[in-house]
PDB file of C-alpha atoms in Angstrom:
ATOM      1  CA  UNK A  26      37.632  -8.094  -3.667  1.00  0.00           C
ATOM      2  CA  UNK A  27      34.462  -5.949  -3.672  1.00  0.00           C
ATOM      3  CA  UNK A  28      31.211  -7.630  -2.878  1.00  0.00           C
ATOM      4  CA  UNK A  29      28.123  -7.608  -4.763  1.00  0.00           C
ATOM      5  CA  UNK A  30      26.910  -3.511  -5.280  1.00  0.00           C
ATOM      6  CA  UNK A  31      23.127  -2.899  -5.363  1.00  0.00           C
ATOM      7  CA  UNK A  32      22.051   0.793  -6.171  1.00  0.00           C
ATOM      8  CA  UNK A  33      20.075   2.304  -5.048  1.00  0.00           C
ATOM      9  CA  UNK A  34      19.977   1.443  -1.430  1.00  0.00           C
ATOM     10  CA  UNK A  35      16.299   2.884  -0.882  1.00  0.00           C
ATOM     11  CA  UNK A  36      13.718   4.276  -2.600  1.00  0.00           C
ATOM     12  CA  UNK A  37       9.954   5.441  -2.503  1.00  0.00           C
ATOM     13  CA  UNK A  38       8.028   5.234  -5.125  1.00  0.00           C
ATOM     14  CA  UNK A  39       4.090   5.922  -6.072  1.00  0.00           C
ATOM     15  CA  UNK A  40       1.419   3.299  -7.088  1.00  0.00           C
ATOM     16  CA  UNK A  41       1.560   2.518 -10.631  1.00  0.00           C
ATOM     17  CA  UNK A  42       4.919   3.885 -11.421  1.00  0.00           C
ATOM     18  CA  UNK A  43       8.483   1.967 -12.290  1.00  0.00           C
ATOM     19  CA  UNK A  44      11.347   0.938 -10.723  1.00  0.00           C
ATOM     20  CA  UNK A  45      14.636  -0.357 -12.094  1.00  0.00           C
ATOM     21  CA  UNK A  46      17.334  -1.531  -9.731  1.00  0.00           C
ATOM     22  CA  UNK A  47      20.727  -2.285 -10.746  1.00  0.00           C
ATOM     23  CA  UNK A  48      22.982  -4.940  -9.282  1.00  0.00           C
ATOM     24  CA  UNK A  49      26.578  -5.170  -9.800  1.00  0.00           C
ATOM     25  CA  UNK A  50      28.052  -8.888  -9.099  1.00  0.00           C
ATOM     26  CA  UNK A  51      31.195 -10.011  -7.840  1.00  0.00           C
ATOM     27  CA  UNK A  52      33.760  -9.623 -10.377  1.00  0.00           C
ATOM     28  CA  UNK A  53      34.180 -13.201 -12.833  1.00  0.00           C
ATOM     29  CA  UNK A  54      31.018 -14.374 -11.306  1.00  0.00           C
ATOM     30  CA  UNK A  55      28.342 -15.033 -14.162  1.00  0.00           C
ATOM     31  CA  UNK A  56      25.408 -15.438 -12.685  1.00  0.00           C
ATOM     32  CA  UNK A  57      23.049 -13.120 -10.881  1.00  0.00           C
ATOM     33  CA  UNK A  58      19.899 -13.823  -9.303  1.00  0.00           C
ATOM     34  CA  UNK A  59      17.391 -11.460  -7.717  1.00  0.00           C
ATOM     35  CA  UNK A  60      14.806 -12.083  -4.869  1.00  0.00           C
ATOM     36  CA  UNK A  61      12.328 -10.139  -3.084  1.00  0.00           C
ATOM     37  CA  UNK A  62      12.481 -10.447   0.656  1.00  0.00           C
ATOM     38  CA  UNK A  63       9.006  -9.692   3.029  1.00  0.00           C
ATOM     39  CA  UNK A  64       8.065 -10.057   6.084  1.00  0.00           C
ATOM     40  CA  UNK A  65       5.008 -12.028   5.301  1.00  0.00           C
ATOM     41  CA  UNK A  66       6.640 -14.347   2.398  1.00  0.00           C
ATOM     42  CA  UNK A  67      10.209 -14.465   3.245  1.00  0.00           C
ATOM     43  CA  UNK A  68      12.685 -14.795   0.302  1.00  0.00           C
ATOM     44  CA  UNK A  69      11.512 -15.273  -3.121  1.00  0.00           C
ATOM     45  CA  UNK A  70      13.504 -16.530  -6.462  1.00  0.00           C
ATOM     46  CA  UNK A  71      12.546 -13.640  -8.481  1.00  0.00           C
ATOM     47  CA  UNK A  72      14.814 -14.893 -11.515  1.00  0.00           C
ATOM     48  CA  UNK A  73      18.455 -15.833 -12.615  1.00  0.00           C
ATOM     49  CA  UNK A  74      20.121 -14.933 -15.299  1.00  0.00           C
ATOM     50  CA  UNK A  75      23.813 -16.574 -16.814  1.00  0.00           C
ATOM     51  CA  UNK A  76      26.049 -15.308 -19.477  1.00  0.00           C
ATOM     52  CA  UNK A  77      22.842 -12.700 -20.548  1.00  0.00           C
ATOM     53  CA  UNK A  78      20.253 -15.409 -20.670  1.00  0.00           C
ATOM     54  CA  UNK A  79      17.829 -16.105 -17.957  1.00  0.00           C
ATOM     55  CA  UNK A  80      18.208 -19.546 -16.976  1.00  0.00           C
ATOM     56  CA  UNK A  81      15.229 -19.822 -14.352  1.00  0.00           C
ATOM     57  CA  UNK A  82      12.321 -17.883 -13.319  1.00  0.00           C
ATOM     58  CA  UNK A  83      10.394 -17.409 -10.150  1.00  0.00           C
ATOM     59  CA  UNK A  84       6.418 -17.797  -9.613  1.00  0.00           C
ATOM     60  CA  UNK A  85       6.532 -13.323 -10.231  1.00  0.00           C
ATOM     61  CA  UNK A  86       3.915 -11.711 -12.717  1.00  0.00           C
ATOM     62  CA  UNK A  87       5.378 -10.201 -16.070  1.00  0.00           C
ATOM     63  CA  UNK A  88       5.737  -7.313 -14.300  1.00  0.00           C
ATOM     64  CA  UNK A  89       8.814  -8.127 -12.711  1.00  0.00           C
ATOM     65  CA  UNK A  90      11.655  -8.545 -15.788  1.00  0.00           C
ATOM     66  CA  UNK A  91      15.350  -7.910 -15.919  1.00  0.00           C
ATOM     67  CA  UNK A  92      18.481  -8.547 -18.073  1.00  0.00           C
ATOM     68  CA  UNK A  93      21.848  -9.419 -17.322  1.00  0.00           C
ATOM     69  CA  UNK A  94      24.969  -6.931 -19.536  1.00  0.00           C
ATOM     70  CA  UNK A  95      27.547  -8.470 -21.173  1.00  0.00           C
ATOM     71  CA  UNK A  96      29.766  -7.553 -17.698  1.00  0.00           C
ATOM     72  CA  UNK A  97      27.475  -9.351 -15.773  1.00  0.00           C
ATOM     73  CA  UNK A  98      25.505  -6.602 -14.499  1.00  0.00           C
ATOM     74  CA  UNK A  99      22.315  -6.483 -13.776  1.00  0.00           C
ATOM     75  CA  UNK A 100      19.116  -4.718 -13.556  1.00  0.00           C
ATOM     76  CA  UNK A 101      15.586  -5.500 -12.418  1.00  0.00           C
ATOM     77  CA  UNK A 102      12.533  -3.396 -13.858  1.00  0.00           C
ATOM     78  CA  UNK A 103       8.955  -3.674 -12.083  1.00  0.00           C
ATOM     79  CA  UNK A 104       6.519  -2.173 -13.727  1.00  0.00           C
ATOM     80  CA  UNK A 105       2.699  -0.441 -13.109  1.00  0.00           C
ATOM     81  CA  UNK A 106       4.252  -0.728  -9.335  1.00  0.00           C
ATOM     82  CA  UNK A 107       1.626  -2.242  -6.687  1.00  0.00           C
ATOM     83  CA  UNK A 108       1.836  -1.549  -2.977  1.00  0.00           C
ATOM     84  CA  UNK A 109       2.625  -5.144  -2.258  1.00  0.00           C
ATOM     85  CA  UNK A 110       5.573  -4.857  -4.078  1.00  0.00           C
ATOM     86  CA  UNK A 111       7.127  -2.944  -1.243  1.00  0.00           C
ATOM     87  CA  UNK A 112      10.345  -5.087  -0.067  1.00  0.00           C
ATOM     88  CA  UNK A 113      13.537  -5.687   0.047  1.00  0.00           C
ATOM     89  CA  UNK A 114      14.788  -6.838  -3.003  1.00  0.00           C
ATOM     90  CA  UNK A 115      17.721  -8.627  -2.849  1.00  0.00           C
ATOM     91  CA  UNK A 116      20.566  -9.299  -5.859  1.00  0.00           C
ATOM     92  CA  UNK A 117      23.215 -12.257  -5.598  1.00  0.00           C
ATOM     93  CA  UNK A 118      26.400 -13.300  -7.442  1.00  0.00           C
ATOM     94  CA  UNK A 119      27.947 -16.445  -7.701  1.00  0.00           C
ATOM     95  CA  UNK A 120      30.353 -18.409 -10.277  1.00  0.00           C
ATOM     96  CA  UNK A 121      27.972 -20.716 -11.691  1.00  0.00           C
ATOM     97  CA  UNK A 122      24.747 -20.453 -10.942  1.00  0.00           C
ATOM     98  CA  UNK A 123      22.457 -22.507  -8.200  1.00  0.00           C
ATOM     99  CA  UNK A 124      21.581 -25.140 -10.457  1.00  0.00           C
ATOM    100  CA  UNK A 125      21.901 -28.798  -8.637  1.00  0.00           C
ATOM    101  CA  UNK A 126      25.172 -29.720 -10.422  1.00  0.00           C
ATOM    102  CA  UNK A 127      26.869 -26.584  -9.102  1.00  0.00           C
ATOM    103  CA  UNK A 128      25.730 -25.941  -5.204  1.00  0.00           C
ATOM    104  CA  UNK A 129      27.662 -23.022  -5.432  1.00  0.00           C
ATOM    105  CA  UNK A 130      28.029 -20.429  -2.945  1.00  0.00           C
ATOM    106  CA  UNK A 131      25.789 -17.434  -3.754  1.00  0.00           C
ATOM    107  CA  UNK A 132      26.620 -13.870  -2.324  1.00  0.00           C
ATOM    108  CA  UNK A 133      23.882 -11.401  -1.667  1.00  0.00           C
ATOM    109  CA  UNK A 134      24.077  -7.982  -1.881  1.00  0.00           C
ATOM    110  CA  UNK A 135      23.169  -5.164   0.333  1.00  0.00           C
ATOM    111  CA  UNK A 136      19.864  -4.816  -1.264  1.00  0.00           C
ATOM    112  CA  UNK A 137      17.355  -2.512  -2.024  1.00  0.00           C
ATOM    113  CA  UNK A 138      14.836  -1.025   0.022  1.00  0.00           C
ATOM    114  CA  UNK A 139      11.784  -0.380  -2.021  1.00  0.00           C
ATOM    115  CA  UNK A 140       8.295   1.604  -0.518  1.00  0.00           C
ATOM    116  CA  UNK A 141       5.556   1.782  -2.620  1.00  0.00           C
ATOM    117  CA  UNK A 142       3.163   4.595  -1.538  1.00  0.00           C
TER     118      UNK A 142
ATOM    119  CA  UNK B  20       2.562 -29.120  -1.966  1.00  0.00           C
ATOM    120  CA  UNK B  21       6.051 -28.521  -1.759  1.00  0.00           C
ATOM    121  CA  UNK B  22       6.727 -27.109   1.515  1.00  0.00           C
ATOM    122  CA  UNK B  23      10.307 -25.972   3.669  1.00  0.00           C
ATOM    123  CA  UNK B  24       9.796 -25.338   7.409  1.00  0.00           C
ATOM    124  CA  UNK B  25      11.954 -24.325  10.072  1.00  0.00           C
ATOM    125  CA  UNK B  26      11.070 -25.188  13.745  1.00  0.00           C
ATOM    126  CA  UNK B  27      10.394 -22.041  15.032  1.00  0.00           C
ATOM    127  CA  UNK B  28      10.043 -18.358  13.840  1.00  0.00           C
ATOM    128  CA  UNK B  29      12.175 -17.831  17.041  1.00  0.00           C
ATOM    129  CA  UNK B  30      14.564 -19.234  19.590  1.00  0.00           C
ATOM    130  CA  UNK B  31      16.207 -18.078  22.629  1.00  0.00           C
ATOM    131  CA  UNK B  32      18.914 -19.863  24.403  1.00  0.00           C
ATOM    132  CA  UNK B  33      21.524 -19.008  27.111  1.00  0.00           C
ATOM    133  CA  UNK B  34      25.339 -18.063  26.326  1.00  0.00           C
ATOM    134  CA  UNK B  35      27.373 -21.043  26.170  1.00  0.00           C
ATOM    135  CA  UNK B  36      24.904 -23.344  25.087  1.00  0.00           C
ATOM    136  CA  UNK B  37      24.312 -25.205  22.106  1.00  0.00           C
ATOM    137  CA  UNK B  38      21.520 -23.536  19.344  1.00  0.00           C
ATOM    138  CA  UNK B  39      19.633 -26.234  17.186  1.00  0.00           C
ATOM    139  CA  UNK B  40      18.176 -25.021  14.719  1.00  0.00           C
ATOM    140  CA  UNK B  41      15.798 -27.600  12.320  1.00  0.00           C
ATOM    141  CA  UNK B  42      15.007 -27.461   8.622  1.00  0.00           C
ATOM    142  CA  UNK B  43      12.050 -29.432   7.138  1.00  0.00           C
ATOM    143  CA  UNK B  44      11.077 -29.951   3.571  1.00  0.00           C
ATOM    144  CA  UNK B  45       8.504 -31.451   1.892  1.00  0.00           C
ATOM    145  CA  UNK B  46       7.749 -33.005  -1.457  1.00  0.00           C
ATOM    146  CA  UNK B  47      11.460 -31.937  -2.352  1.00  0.00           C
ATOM    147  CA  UNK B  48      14.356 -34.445  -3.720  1.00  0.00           C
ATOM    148  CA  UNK B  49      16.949 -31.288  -2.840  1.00  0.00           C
ATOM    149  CA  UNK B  50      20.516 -32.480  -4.210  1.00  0.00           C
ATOM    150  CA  UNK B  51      22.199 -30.090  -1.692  1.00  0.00           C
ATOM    151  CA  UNK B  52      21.226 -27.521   1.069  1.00  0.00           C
ATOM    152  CA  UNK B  53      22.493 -24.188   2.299  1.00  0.00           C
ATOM    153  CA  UNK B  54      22.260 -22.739   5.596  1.00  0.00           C
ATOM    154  CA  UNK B  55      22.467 -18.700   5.430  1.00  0.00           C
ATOM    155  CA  UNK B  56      22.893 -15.885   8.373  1.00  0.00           C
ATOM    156  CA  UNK B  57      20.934 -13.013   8.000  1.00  0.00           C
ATOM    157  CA  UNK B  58      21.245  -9.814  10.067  1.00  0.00           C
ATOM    158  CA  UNK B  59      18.253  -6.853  10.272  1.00  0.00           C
ATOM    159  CA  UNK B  60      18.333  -4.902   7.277  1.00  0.00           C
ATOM    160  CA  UNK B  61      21.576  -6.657   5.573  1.00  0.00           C
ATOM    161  CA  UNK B  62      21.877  -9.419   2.587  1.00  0.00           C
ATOM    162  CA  UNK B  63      21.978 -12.739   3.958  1.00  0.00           C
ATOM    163  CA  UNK B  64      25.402 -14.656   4.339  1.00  0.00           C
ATOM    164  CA  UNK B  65      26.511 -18.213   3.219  1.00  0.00           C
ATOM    165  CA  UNK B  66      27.618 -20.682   6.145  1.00  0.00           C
ATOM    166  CA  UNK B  67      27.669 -24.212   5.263  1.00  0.00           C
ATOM    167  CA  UNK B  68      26.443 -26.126   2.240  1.00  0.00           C
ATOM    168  CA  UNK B  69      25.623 -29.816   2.265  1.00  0.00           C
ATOM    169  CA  UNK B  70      25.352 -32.110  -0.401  1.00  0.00           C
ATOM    170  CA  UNK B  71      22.685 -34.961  -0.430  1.00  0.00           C
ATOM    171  CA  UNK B  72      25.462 -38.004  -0.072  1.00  0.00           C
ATOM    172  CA  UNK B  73      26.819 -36.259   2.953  1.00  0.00           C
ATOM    173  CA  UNK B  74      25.901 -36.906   6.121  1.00  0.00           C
ATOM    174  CA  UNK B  75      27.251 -33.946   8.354  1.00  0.00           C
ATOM    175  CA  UNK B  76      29.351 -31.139   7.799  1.00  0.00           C
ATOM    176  CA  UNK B  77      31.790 -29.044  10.372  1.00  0.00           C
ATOM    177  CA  UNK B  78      32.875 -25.512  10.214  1.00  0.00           C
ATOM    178  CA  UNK B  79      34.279 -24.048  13.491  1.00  0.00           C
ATOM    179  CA  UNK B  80      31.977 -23.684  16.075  1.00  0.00           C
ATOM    180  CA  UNK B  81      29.200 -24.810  13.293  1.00  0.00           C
ATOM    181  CA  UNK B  82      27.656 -28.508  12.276  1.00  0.00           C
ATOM    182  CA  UNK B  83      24.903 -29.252   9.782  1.00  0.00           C
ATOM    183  CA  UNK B  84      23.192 -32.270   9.293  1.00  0.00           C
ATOM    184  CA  UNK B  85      21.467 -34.141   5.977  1.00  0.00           C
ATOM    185  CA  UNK B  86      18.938 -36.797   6.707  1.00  0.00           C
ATOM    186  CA  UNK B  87      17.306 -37.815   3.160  1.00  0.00           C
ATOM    187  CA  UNK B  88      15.128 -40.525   4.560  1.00  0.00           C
ATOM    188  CA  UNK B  89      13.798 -37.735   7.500  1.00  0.00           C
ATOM    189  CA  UNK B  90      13.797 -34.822   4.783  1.00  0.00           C
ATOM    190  CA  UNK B  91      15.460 -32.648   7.434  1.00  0.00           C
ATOM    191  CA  UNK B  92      18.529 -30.661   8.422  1.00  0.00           C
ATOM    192  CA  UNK B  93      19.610 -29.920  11.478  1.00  0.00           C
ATOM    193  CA  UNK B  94      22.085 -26.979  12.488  1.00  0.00           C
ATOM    194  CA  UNK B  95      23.931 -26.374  15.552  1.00  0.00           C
ATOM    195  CA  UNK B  96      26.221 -23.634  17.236  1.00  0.00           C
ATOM    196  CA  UNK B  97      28.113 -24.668  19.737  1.00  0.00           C
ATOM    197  CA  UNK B  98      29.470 -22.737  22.456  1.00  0.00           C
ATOM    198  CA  UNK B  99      26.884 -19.833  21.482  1.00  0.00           C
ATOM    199  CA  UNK B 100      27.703 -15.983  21.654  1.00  0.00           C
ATOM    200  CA  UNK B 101      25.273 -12.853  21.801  1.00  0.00           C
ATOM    201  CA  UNK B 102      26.892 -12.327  18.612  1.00  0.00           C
ATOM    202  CA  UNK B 103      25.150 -15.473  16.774  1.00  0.00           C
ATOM    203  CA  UNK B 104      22.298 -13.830  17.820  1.00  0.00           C
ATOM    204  CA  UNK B 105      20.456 -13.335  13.601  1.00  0.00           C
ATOM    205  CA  UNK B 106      17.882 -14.640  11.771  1.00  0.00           C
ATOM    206  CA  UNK B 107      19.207 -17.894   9.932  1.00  0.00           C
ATOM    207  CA  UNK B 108      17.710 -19.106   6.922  1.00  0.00           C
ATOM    208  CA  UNK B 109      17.904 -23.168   5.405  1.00  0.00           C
ATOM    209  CA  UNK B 110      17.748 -23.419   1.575  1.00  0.00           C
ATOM    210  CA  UNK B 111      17.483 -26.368  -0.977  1.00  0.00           C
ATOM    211  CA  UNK B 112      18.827 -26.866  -4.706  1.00  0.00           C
ATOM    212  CA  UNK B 113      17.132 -29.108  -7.035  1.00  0.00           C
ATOM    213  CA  UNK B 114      16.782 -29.084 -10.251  1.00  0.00           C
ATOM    214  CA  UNK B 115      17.656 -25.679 -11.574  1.00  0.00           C
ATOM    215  CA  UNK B 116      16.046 -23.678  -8.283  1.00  0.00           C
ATOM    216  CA  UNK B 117      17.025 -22.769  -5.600  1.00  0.00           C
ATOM    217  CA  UNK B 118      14.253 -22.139  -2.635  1.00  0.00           C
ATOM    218  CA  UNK B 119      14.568 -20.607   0.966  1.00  0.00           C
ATOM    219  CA  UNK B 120      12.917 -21.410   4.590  1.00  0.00           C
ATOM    220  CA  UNK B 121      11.037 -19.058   6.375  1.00  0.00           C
ATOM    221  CA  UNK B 122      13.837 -18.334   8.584  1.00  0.00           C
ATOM    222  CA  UNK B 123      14.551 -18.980  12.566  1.00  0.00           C
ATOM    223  CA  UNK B 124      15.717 -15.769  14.731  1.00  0.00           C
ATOM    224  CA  UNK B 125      18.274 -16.738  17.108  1.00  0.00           C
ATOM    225  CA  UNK B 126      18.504 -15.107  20.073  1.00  0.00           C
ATOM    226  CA  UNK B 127      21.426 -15.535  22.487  1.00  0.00           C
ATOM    227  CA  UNK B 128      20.927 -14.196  26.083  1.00  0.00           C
ATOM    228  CA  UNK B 129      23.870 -13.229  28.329  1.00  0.00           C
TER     229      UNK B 129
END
């Protein structure tokens, strides 16, 4: 079955401008999570979202939102775009969620490559 | 402060050989953990997960370890290949979150 689908793959953008990156999971998983990946502060829990409802949140500014579709896509938004927000920014599916009663396995995307110039 | 370490940003070992690879954590009561490869520019990759009542777990040519009372992991590839050679990355559930290590890069030498 097709993997997890992140568009688009890379992407420049200019300082105080947004982005929106879309994320399509694994197909009947329900929850999606997205985290930004640097070199300086590895991998970050950016947020999760389950069945259209975010169900946890990273330690991100308000600038950083997203939603989950009623297909279980999803899309991230960053907004008034800073240069430290250049990164990878990775999406990942799984059945349930990462919640301690569920340890499942979570499958990343590809992700996108974001500059900010 | 919570805290996750892993021993080394990077290790080098010889073909053939076993890689060890430690996870540390700190001021965390993780109810499982997750070991994850991750190659340059690509989405990391699930291994092995461990749950906090076990005490090892085996897949192939991997092993992880659990020690509660140490607050560690420890994971090792036996019989190693240039083509282990990746970044690999520890990570702990608890609660509702999920958090990842810094990351070890492996690299195996012909």
């Amino acid at each position: 079955k097709a993997g997890v689908t992140q568009t688009p793959r890379y992407l420049i953008k200019t300082r105080g401008q947004q982005v929106t990156l879309s994320c399509s999971p694994i197909s009947g998983h329900r929850s999606v999570s997205w985290y930004q990946q640097t070199p300086g502060q590895g991998l970050q829990f950016l947020f999760e979202y389950f069945s259209e409802t975010q169900r946890n949140k990273g330690n991100f500014p308000g600038r950083f939102s997203g939603r989950q579709f009623s297909n279980s896509r999803s899309e991230m938004n960053v907004s008034t775009l800073e240069l430290g927000d250049s990164a990878l920014y990775l999406c990942a599916s799984s059945l349930g969620g990462t919640g301690t009663l569920s340890g499942n396995t979570i499958y990343f995307g590809e992700g996108s490559w974001l500059t900010v110039v | 402060s919570q805290k996750i370490e892993q021993n080394s940003e990077a290790l080098n070992i010889q073909e053939g050989k076993t890689a060890t690879l430690t996870c540390n954590y700190t001021n965390y009561s993780p109810a499982y953990l997750q070991w994850y490869r991750q190659d340059p520019g690509r989405g990391p990759v699930f291994l092995l997960l461990i749950r906090e009542n076990e005490k090892e777990k085996r897949k192939e040519r991997l092993k992880v370890t659990f020690d509660t009372t140490l607050k560690q992991s420890l994971f090792h590839i036996t019989a190693s290949q240039p083509a282990d050679s990746a970044t690999y990355l520890c990570a702990l559930g608890y609660g509702q979150n999920f958090v990842f290590g810094p990351g070890t890069r492996l690299s195996v030498l012909p």
